[in-house]
Amino acid sequence: MDPLKKKFFEKSQTLLKELKTLRKEKGDVKIGEVNLGQVLAGMRGVKSMVWETSELDPIEGIKFRGYSIPQLRELLPHKKGDRQPLPEGLFWLMLVDEIPTQEQVDWLSDEWEKRAEIPAHTFDILESMPLTAHPMTQFCIAILSLQTESIFAKKYAEGMSKDDYWDASYEDSMNLIAKLPRIAAYIYRRNFHDGKHIEPDLTLDWAANFAHMLGFENQDFKRLMRLYLTIHADHEGGNASAHTVHLINSTLSDVYYSFAGGMSSLAGPLHGLANQEVIKFIFELIEDIGTSKPTKEQIAEFVKKTIAEGKVIPGYGHAVLREPDPRFIAQKVFAEHYITDSDHVQIVWDLFEVVPPILADLGKVANPWPNVDAHSGAILVHYGLKEYQFYTVIFGVSRALGVLAATTWSRALGFSLERPKSVTSEWIKKFVNKA
Ligand code: HAX
């Protein structure tokens, strides 16, 4: 058994026993209440699932196994000469709740390289897609095509015992994470660089190899990818992509089916697609105003016009957060350090000043602050990755780390088929009138 798997097995067995006892002895303890407003507003705040890998606080933002992003930048292993954390380290932490050593992280980089081979039919399927297909569509289809490789599905068909679900799920998750950068880079080069593909460099870490296969050798871009793939990895279990993965996987569909479903969810403009919408918004703002150095007054006018047209300001607002997103701040800190001359980045910072008071004045927006998607596009444009249709795919590669670590836990802890209760509006009207 590999060292990460062994650690996971030991830890998960202990928690499994604890949860079994808790369920038996305290199963009827109430942990919350649900009101009609929550039901009508997308189940906001309803505590309804267990997610081990991270937790979201409305004020402090995301904590991965209790650690904030600034703490992880200090504590997780780095590549020599880089201050950004390695995403391999975050995966290790999320999976076994321990900050890994440099040696453990190097082992994980090597392990993912060994598992990164893509079956030929996946490339064939991608090649059969029109170039007009959105990169997220291609990404979802490619992930689904990899389902032929599922160890879980194969072993289940052979009569696998429940006790082994976690093992097959771990193997599938490790394999899928290893393959995603290659798939994503293939889609990018196919769509935007005439299909001139770049072979992986097996000496590089997971994020730097992704940058290399995309065609970016700039060391700062590799640093950016390490940070980017770390901070987008997980946002507790209730967000749409994570919850979709959780729901699908609860039917014992393997992680290929589950993750493809999660990525279909990430592709929505209120969720991960917001990162492409933000940079589109900035390009439109520049075109409308006629300069890439607009004044704050001009930006405010454009923001108000957008709202008056019945549209949202992409990159602002959040279902849970009530302060600026620490993932936005982490990218701002990166840009302040590495980027000195970008009009797009300056516009992001000006929007940060201009947008919140305008949204707050509307009187209905619960959170007027920027979220993770408000910053990423301007940094990518700075390094030359301007094809914004691809941005959500990069987000998706990162999101695999959190949701697949969490899914491995779900199978180890034997979580049940997810099956909440729906009601009709007729039922609601009757119930409320009686109450
Ligand atoms: N611009 C304009 N209006 C906004 C707004 C924004 N950025 N954010 C919220 N509102 C509006 C809502 O549309 C809603 O209006 P109506 O009552 O007229 O329908 C009202 O304010 C109340 O909404 P809310 O309670 O503040 O927000 P929700 O929890 O319903 O929705 C969203 C959260 C993120 C979907 C929302 O803020 C939004 O649409 N933001 C812009 C899109 C975006 O940036 N999405 C990415 C979010 C982070 C993420 O998941 N990344 O992947």
Coordinates of C-alpha atoms and ligand atoms in Angstrom, one line a residue:
M1 CA 0.0 0.0 0.0
D2 CA 1.4 3.5 -0.9
P3 CA 2.2 5.8 2.0
L4 CA -0.6 8.2 1.5
K5 CA -3.2 5.5 1.1
K6 CA -1.9 3.7 4.2
K7 CA -2.3 6.9 6.2
F8 CA -5.7 7.5 4.8
F9 CA -6.8 4.0 5.6
E10 CA -5.7 4.2 9.3
K11 CA -7.3 7.7 9.8
S12 CA -10.6 6.8 8.0
Q13 CA -11.1 3.6 10.0
T14 CA -10.9 5.5 13.3
L15 CA -13.4 8.1 12.1
L16 CA -15.7 5.5 10.6
K17 CA -16.0 3.8 14.0
E18 CA -16.7 7.2 15.8
L19 CA -19.4 8.2 13.3
K20 CA -21.1 4.8 13.5
T21 CA -21.3 5.2 17.3
L22 CA -22.5 8.9 17.0
R23 CA -25.2 7.9 14.5
K24 CA -26.4 5.1 16.8
E25 CA -26.3 7.1 20.0
K26 CA -27.1 10.7 19.0
G27 CA -28.8 10.2 15.6
D28 CA -31.9 12.2 16.8
V29 CA -30.0 15.3 18.1
K30 CA -31.2 18.4 16.1
I31 CA -28.4 20.3 14.5
G32 CA -30.4 23.1 12.9
E33 CA -33.8 24.3 11.6
V34 CA -35.0 25.1 8.1
N35 CA -37.3 28.0 7.3
L36 CA -39.3 28.6 4.1
G37 CA -37.0 31.4 3.1
Q38 CA -34.1 29.0 2.9
V39 CA -36.1 26.5 0.9
L40 CA -37.1 29.1 -1.6
A41 CA -33.6 30.5 -1.8
G42 CA -31.6 27.5 -2.9
M43 CA -31.3 25.7 0.4
R44 CA -29.1 28.5 1.8
G45 CA -27.3 27.5 5.0
V46 CA -29.1 24.1 5.5
K47 CA -26.7 21.8 7.2
S48 CA -27.1 18.6 5.3
M49 CA -23.8 16.9 4.5
V50 CA -20.4 16.0 6.0
W51 CA -17.4 17.3 4.1
E52 CA -14.0 16.7 5.7
T53 CA -11.6 18.6 3.6
S54 CA -12.5 22.3 4.2
E55 CA -14.9 24.6 5.9
L56 CA -16.2 28.0 4.9
D57 CA -16.7 30.8 7.4
P58 CA -18.7 33.8 6.1
I59 CA -16.2 36.3 7.5
E60 CA -12.9 34.5 7.5
G61 CA -13.4 32.6 4.3
I62 CA -12.1 29.2 3.4
K63 CA -10.1 27.1 5.8
F64 CA -8.5 23.9 4.6
R65 CA -8.4 21.5 7.5
G66 CA -8.4 24.5 9.7
Y67 CA -5.7 26.5 7.9
S68 CA -6.3 29.8 6.1
I69 CA -4.7 30.6 2.8
P70 CA -2.0 32.9 4.3
Q71 CA -1.1 30.1 6.8
L72 CA -0.9 27.5 4.0
R73 CA 1.4 29.8 2.0
E74 CA 3.8 29.5 4.9
L75 CA 3.3 25.9 6.0
L76 CA 2.9 23.8 2.8
P77 CA 6.1 22.7 1.0
H78 CA 7.4 25.0 -1.8
K79 CA 9.5 24.5 -4.9
K80 CA 13.0 25.9 -4.4
G81 CA 13.0 29.6 -5.2
D82 CA 9.2 29.9 -5.0
R83 CA 7.0 31.2 -2.2
Q84 CA 3.8 29.7 -3.6
P85 CA 2.5 26.5 -2.0
L86 CA 2.5 23.3 -4.0
P87 CA -1.0 22.0 -4.7
E88 CA 0.3 18.5 -4.1
G89 CA 0.8 19.6 -0.4
L90 CA -2.8 20.8 -0.1
F91 CA -4.1 17.5 -1.5
W92 CA -2.1 15.6 1.1
L93 CA -3.4 17.9 3.8
M94 CA -7.0 17.6 2.7
L95 CA -6.8 13.8 2.5
V96 CA -5.0 12.9 5.7
D97 CA -5.2 16.1 7.8
E98 CA -1.4 16.4 8.1
I99 CA 1.0 19.1 6.6
P100 CA 3.2 17.0 4.4
T101 CA 7.0 17.0 4.3
Q102 CA 8.9 18.0 1.2
E103 CA 9.7 14.4 0.6
Q104 CA 6.0 13.3 0.8
V105 CA 5.1 16.1 -1.7
D106 CA 7.8 15.0 -4.1
W107 CA 6.5 11.5 -3.9
L108 CA 3.1 12.7 -4.8
S109 CA 4.4 14.7 -7.8
D110 CA 6.1 11.5 -9.0
E111 CA 3.1 9.4 -8.4
W112 CA 0.8 11.6 -10.4
E113 CA 3.3 11.7 -13.3
K114 CA 3.2 7.9 -13.3
R115 CA -0.6 7.8 -13.5
A116 CA -0.9 10.6 -16.2
E117 CA -1.3 8.5 -19.3
I118 CA -4.4 9.3 -21.4
P119 CA -6.2 6.5 -23.4
A120 CA -6.1 7.1 -27.1
H121 CA -9.9 7.2 -27.4
T122 CA -10.1 10.3 -25.2
F123 CA -8.0 12.2 -27.7
D124 CA -10.0 10.8 -30.6
I125 CA -13.3 12.0 -28.9
L126 CA -11.8 15.4 -28.4
E127 CA -10.7 15.6 -32.0
S128 CA -14.2 14.7 -33.1
M129 CA -15.6 17.8 -31.3
P130 CA -16.1 21.1 -33.3
L131 CA -13.7 23.8 -32.2
T132 CA -16.8 25.9 -31.5
A133 CA -17.6 23.6 -28.6
H134 CA -16.8 25.5 -25.4
P135 CA -13.7 24.3 -23.6
M136 CA -15.8 23.3 -20.6
T137 CA -18.0 21.1 -22.9
Q138 CA -14.8 19.4 -24.2
F139 CA -13.5 19.1 -20.7
C140 CA -16.7 17.4 -19.4
I141 CA -16.8 15.0 -22.4
A142 CA -13.1 14.1 -22.0
I143 CA -13.5 13.3 -18.3
L144 CA -16.6 11.2 -19.0
S145 CA -14.6 9.3 -21.8
L146 CA -12.0 8.4 -19.1
Q147 CA -14.7 6.5 -17.3
T148 CA -13.6 3.4 -19.2
E149 CA -10.5 3.4 -16.9
S150 CA -12.6 3.3 -13.7
I151 CA -11.2 0.8 -11.2
F152 CA -14.3 1.3 -9.0
A153 CA -16.7 0.4 -11.8
K154 CA -14.7 -2.6 -12.8
K155 CA -14.3 -3.9 -9.3
Y156 CA -18.0 -3.2 -8.5
A157 CA -19.0 -5.3 -11.5
E158 CA -16.8 -8.1 -10.1
G159 CA -18.6 -8.0 -6.8
M160 CA -16.4 -5.7 -4.7
S161 CA -17.1 -5.7 -0.9
K162 CA -18.4 -2.4 0.6
D163 CA -15.2 -2.3 2.8
D164 CA -13.1 -1.8 -0.4
Y165 CA -15.1 1.1 -1.9
W166 CA -12.7 3.6 -0.5
D167 CA -9.7 1.9 -2.0
A168 CA -11.0 1.8 -5.5
S169 CA -12.3 5.4 -5.1
Y170 CA -8.8 6.5 -3.9
E171 CA -7.2 4.8 -7.0
D172 CA -9.6 6.4 -9.4
S173 CA -9.2 9.8 -7.7
M174 CA -5.4 9.7 -7.9
N175 CA -5.6 8.6 -11.6
L176 CA -8.1 11.3 -12.6
I177 CA -6.1 14.1 -10.8
A178 CA -3.0 12.9 -12.6
K179 CA -4.6 13.0 -16.0
L180 CA -6.5 16.3 -15.8
P181 CA -3.7 18.8 -16.6
R182 CA -2.9 16.8 -19.8
I183 CA -6.5 16.8 -20.8
A184 CA -6.9 20.5 -20.1
A185 CA -3.7 21.5 -21.9
Y186 CA -4.7 19.4 -24.9
I187 CA -8.0 21.3 -25.2
Y188 CA -6.2 24.6 -24.9
R189 CA -3.6 23.8 -27.5
R190 CA -6.2 22.2 -29.8
N191 CA -8.5 25.3 -29.6
F192 CA -6.0 28.1 -29.5
H193 CA -2.7 26.9 -30.9
D194 CA -3.6 25.0 -34.0
G195 CA -3.4 21.7 -32.2
K196 CA 0.4 22.0 -31.6
H197 CA 0.6 19.9 -28.5
I198 CA 3.4 19.9 -26.0
E199 CA 4.6 16.7 -24.3
P200 CA 4.6 16.6 -20.5
D201 CA 7.9 17.3 -18.7
L202 CA 8.2 14.6 -16.1
T203 CA 10.8 16.5 -14.1
L204 CA 8.3 19.2 -13.1
D205 CA 5.7 19.4 -10.4
W206 CA 2.0 19.0 -11.2
A207 CA 1.3 22.8 -11.6
A208 CA 4.5 23.7 -13.4
N209 CA 4.0 20.8 -15.8
F210 CA 0.5 22.1 -16.5
A211 CA 2.0 25.5 -17.3
H212 CA 4.6 23.9 -19.5
M213 CA 2.0 21.8 -21.5
L214 CA -0.1 25.0 -21.9
G215 CA 2.9 26.5 -23.5
F216 CA 4.0 28.9 -20.8
E217 CA 7.7 28.6 -19.6
N218 CA 7.8 31.9 -17.7
Q219 CA 8.7 31.1 -14.1
D220 CA 6.3 33.6 -12.7
F221 CA 3.5 31.9 -14.6
K222 CA 4.5 28.6 -13.1
R223 CA 4.4 30.3 -9.7
L224 CA 0.9 31.6 -10.5
M225 CA -0.3 28.1 -11.5
R226 CA 0.9 26.7 -8.1
L227 CA -1.0 29.4 -6.3
Y228 CA -4.1 29.2 -8.6
L229 CA -4.4 25.4 -8.4
T230 CA -4.1 25.6 -4.6
I231 CA -6.6 28.3 -3.8
H232 CA -9.4 27.1 -6.1
A233 CA -9.2 23.5 -4.8
D234 CA -12.1 23.3 -2.4
H235 CA -14.8 25.5 -0.8
E236 CA -16.5 23.1 1.6
G237 CA -19.2 20.8 0.3
G238 CA -22.3 23.0 -0.3
N239 CA -21.1 24.9 -3.4
A240 CA -22.7 23.7 -6.6
S241 CA -19.8 21.8 -8.2
A242 CA -18.8 20.0 -4.9
H243 CA -22.4 19.2 -4.0
T244 CA -23.0 17.8 -7.5
V245 CA -19.9 15.5 -7.2
H246 CA -21.1 14.5 -3.7
L247 CA -24.7 13.7 -4.9
I248 CA -23.6 11.7 -8.0
N249 CA -21.0 9.8 -6.1
S250 CA -23.6 8.9 -3.4
T251 CA -25.2 6.6 -5.9
L252 CA -21.9 4.8 -6.2
S253 CA -21.3 6.2 -9.7
D254 CA -17.5 6.3 -9.9
V255 CA -15.5 9.5 -9.7
Y256 CA -15.3 10.0 -13.4
Y257 CA -19.1 10.2 -13.7
S258 CA -19.2 12.3 -10.5
F259 CA -16.5 14.7 -11.5
A260 CA -17.8 15.2 -15.0
G261 CA -21.2 16.2 -13.4
G262 CA -19.4 18.5 -11.0
M263 CA -17.7 20.2 -14.0
S264 CA -21.0 20.7 -15.7
S265 CA -22.1 22.5 -12.6
L266 CA -18.9 24.6 -12.5
A267 CA -19.6 25.7 -16.1
G268 CA -22.5 27.9 -15.0
P269 CA -22.1 31.7 -15.0
L270 CA -23.2 32.1 -11.4
H271 CA -20.4 29.6 -10.4
G272 CA -17.1 28.9 -12.1
L273 CA -17.8 30.5 -15.5
A274 CA -17.8 33.8 -13.6
N275 CA -14.1 33.9 -14.1
Q276 CA -14.5 34.2 -17.9
E277 CA -17.4 36.6 -17.4
V278 CA -15.3 39.0 -15.3
I279 CA -12.6 39.5 -17.9
K280 CA -15.2 39.8 -20.7
F281 CA -16.8 42.5 -18.5
I282 CA -13.4 44.3 -18.2
F283 CA -12.8 44.1 -22.0
E284 CA -16.3 45.5 -22.6
L285 CA -15.7 48.2 -20.1
I286 CA -12.5 49.2 -21.9
E287 CA -14.2 49.2 -25.2
D288 CA -17.2 51.1 -24.0
I289 CA -15.2 53.8 -22.3
G290 CA -12.6 53.9 -25.1
T291 CA -9.5 53.6 -22.9
S292 CA -7.6 50.9 -20.9
K293 CA -7.0 53.6 -18.2
P294 CA -10.5 54.6 -17.2
T295 CA -11.1 56.9 -14.2
K296 CA -13.0 55.5 -11.2
E297 CA -16.0 57.8 -12.1
Q298 CA -16.1 56.2 -15.6
I299 CA -15.9 52.7 -14.1
A300 CA -18.7 53.6 -11.7
E301 CA -20.9 54.8 -14.6
F302 CA -20.3 51.5 -16.5
V303 CA -21.1 49.4 -13.4
K304 CA -24.4 51.3 -12.8
K305 CA -25.3 50.9 -16.5
T306 CA -24.7 47.1 -16.3
I307 CA -27.0 46.8 -13.3
A308 CA -29.6 49.0 -15.0
E309 CA -29.6 46.6 -17.9
G310 CA -30.7 43.8 -15.5
K311 CA -27.3 42.1 -15.4
V312 CA -25.1 41.1 -12.4
I313 CA -21.6 42.4 -11.8
P314 CA -19.5 39.2 -12.3
G315 CA -17.0 38.4 -9.7
Y316 CA -19.0 40.1 -6.9
G317 CA -21.3 38.6 -4.4
H318 CA -21.4 35.2 -2.7
A319 CA -23.9 32.8 -1.3
V320 CA -22.0 32.4 2.0
L321 CA -19.1 34.9 2.2
R322 CA -19.8 38.3 3.8
E323 CA -16.3 39.9 3.4
P324 CA -13.8 40.1 0.5
D325 CA -12.9 36.6 -0.5
P326 CA -9.4 35.6 0.9
R327 CA -8.8 33.9 -2.5
F328 CA -9.3 37.3 -4.2
I329 CA -6.9 38.8 -1.6
A330 CA -4.3 36.0 -2.2
Q331 CA -4.3 36.8 -6.0
K332 CA -4.1 40.6 -5.2
V333 CA -1.0 40.0 -3.1
F334 CA 0.5 37.9 -5.9
A335 CA -0.2 40.6 -8.4
E336 CA 1.2 43.3 -6.2
H337 CA 4.4 41.4 -5.9
Y338 CA 4.9 40.1 -9.5
I339 CA 3.0 42.5 -11.7
T340 CA 3.8 46.2 -12.0
D341 CA 2.4 47.3 -15.4
S342 CA -1.0 45.8 -16.2
D343 CA -4.0 48.1 -17.0
H344 CA -6.3 45.1 -16.5
V345 CA -5.0 44.4 -13.0
Q346 CA -5.4 48.1 -12.2
I347 CA -9.0 48.0 -13.3
V348 CA -9.6 44.9 -11.0
W349 CA -8.2 47.0 -8.1
D350 CA -10.3 50.0 -9.1
L351 CA -13.4 47.8 -9.3
F352 CA -12.6 46.6 -5.8
E353 CA -13.0 50.3 -4.7
V354 CA -15.9 51.2 -6.9
V355 CA -18.3 48.2 -7.0
P356 CA -19.0 47.4 -3.3
P357 CA -20.7 50.7 -2.4
I358 CA -22.8 50.6 -5.6
L359 CA -24.0 47.0 -4.8
A360 CA -24.5 47.9 -1.1
D361 CA -26.7 50.9 -2.2
L362 CA -29.0 48.5 -4.1
G363 CA -30.2 47.4 -0.6
K364 CA -30.7 43.7 -1.6
V365 CA -27.2 42.3 -2.3
A366 CA -26.2 40.2 0.7
N367 CA -22.4 40.4 0.0
P368 CA -21.1 43.4 -2.1
W369 CA -17.5 42.1 -2.0
P370 CA -15.3 40.4 -4.7
N371 CA -15.2 36.7 -4.9
V372 CA -12.4 34.4 -6.2
D373 CA -13.3 35.1 -9.8
A374 CA -12.9 38.8 -9.7
H375 CA -9.1 38.7 -10.0
S376 CA -7.9 35.7 -11.9
G377 CA -8.6 36.7 -15.5
A378 CA -6.6 39.9 -15.4
I379 CA -3.5 38.1 -14.1
L380 CA -3.8 35.4 -16.8
V381 CA -4.1 38.1 -19.5
H382 CA -1.0 39.7 -18.1
Y383 CA 1.0 36.5 -18.8
G384 CA -0.5 36.1 -22.2
L385 CA -3.3 33.6 -21.5
K386 CA -6.0 35.7 -23.1
E387 CA -8.4 33.0 -24.3
Y388 CA -10.9 33.5 -21.5
Q389 CA -13.2 30.7 -22.7
F390 CA -10.5 28.4 -21.2
Y391 CA -10.4 30.0 -17.7
T392 CA -13.1 27.8 -16.1
V393 CA -11.2 24.7 -17.2
I394 CA -8.2 25.8 -15.1
F395 CA -10.6 26.3 -12.2
G396 CA -11.9 22.8 -12.8
V397 CA -8.4 21.2 -12.7
S398 CA -7.9 22.7 -9.3
R399 CA -11.3 21.8 -8.0
A400 CA -10.6 18.1 -8.5
L401 CA -8.2 18.2 -5.6
G402 CA -10.8 19.0 -3.0
V403 CA -13.8 17.2 -4.3
L404 CA -11.9 14.0 -5.0
A405 CA -10.2 14.0 -1.6
A406 CA -13.7 14.6 -0.1
T407 CA -15.2 11.8 -2.2
T408 CA -12.6 9.3 -1.0
W409 CA -13.7 10.2 2.5
S410 CA -17.4 9.8 1.6
R411 CA -16.7 6.2 0.4
A412 CA -14.5 5.4 3.4
L413 CA -17.2 6.6 5.8
G414 CA -19.9 4.8 3.9
F415 CA -22.2 7.8 3.5
S416 CA -25.7 6.9 2.3
L417 CA -27.4 7.6 -1.0
E418 CA -28.3 11.3 -0.9
R419 CA -32.1 11.7 -0.9
P420 CA -33.6 14.9 0.5
K421 CA -37.3 15.6 0.4
S422 CA -39.0 18.0 -2.1
V423 CA -42.5 19.5 -1.6
T424 CA -44.9 21.2 -4.0
S425 CA -45.8 24.9 -3.8
E426 CA -49.4 23.7 -3.0
W427 CA -48.0 21.8 0.0
I428 CA -46.1 25.0 1.1
K429 CA -49.2 27.2 0.8
K430 CA -51.3 24.8 2.8
F431 CA -48.6 24.3 5.5
V432 CA -47.9 28.0 5.9
N433 CA -51.6 28.8 6.1
K434 CA -52.1 26.2 8.8
A435 CA -49.1 27.5 10.7
Ligands
HAX1 N1 -24.4 42.1 -9.2 C1 -25.7 42.5 -9.2 N2 -26.6 42.0 -8.4 C2 -26.3 41.0 -7.5 C3 -25.0 40.6 -7.4 C4 -24.0 41.1 -8.3 N3 -22.7 40.7 -8.3 N4 -24.9 39.6 -6.5 C5 -26.2 39.5 -6.0 N5 -27.0 40.3 -6.7 C6 -28.5 40.4 -6.5 C7 -29.1 39.0 -6.9 O1 -29.2 38.9 -8.3 C8 -30.4 39.1 -6.2 O2 -31.2 40.0 -6.9 P1 -32.8 39.6 -7.1 O3 -33.4 39.6 -5.7 O4 -33.3 40.7 -7.9 O5 -32.9 38.3 -7.7 C9 -30.0 39.9 -4.9 O6 -28.8 40.6 -5.2 C10 -29.8 39.0 -3.7 O7 -28.8 38.0 -4.0 P2 -27.8 37.5 -2.9 O8 -28.6 36.9 -1.8 O9 -26.9 38.6 -2.5 O10 -26.9 36.5 -3.7 P3 -27.2 34.9 -3.9 O11 -26.7 34.2 -2.7 O12 -28.6 34.7 -4.4 O13 -26.2 34.6 -5.2 C11 -24.3 34.9 -6.4 C12 -24.9 34.6 -5.0 C13 -22.8 34.6 -6.4 C14 -24.9 33.9 -7.4 C15 -24.5 36.3 -6.8 O14 -23.9 37.2 -5.9 C16 -24.1 36.6 -8.2 O15 -24.9 36.5 -9.2 N6 -22.8 37.1 -8.4 C17 -22.2 37.4 -9.7 C18 -21.8 36.1 -10.4 C19 -20.5 35.6 -9.7 O16 -19.6 36.3 -9.5 N7 -20.5 34.2 -9.4 C20 -19.3 33.6 -8.8 C21 -19.5 33.3 -7.3 C22 -18.3 32.6 -6.7 C23 -18.2 31.2 -7.3 O17 -19.0 30.3 -7.1 N8 -17.2 31.0 -8.1 O18 -17.0 29.9 -8.8

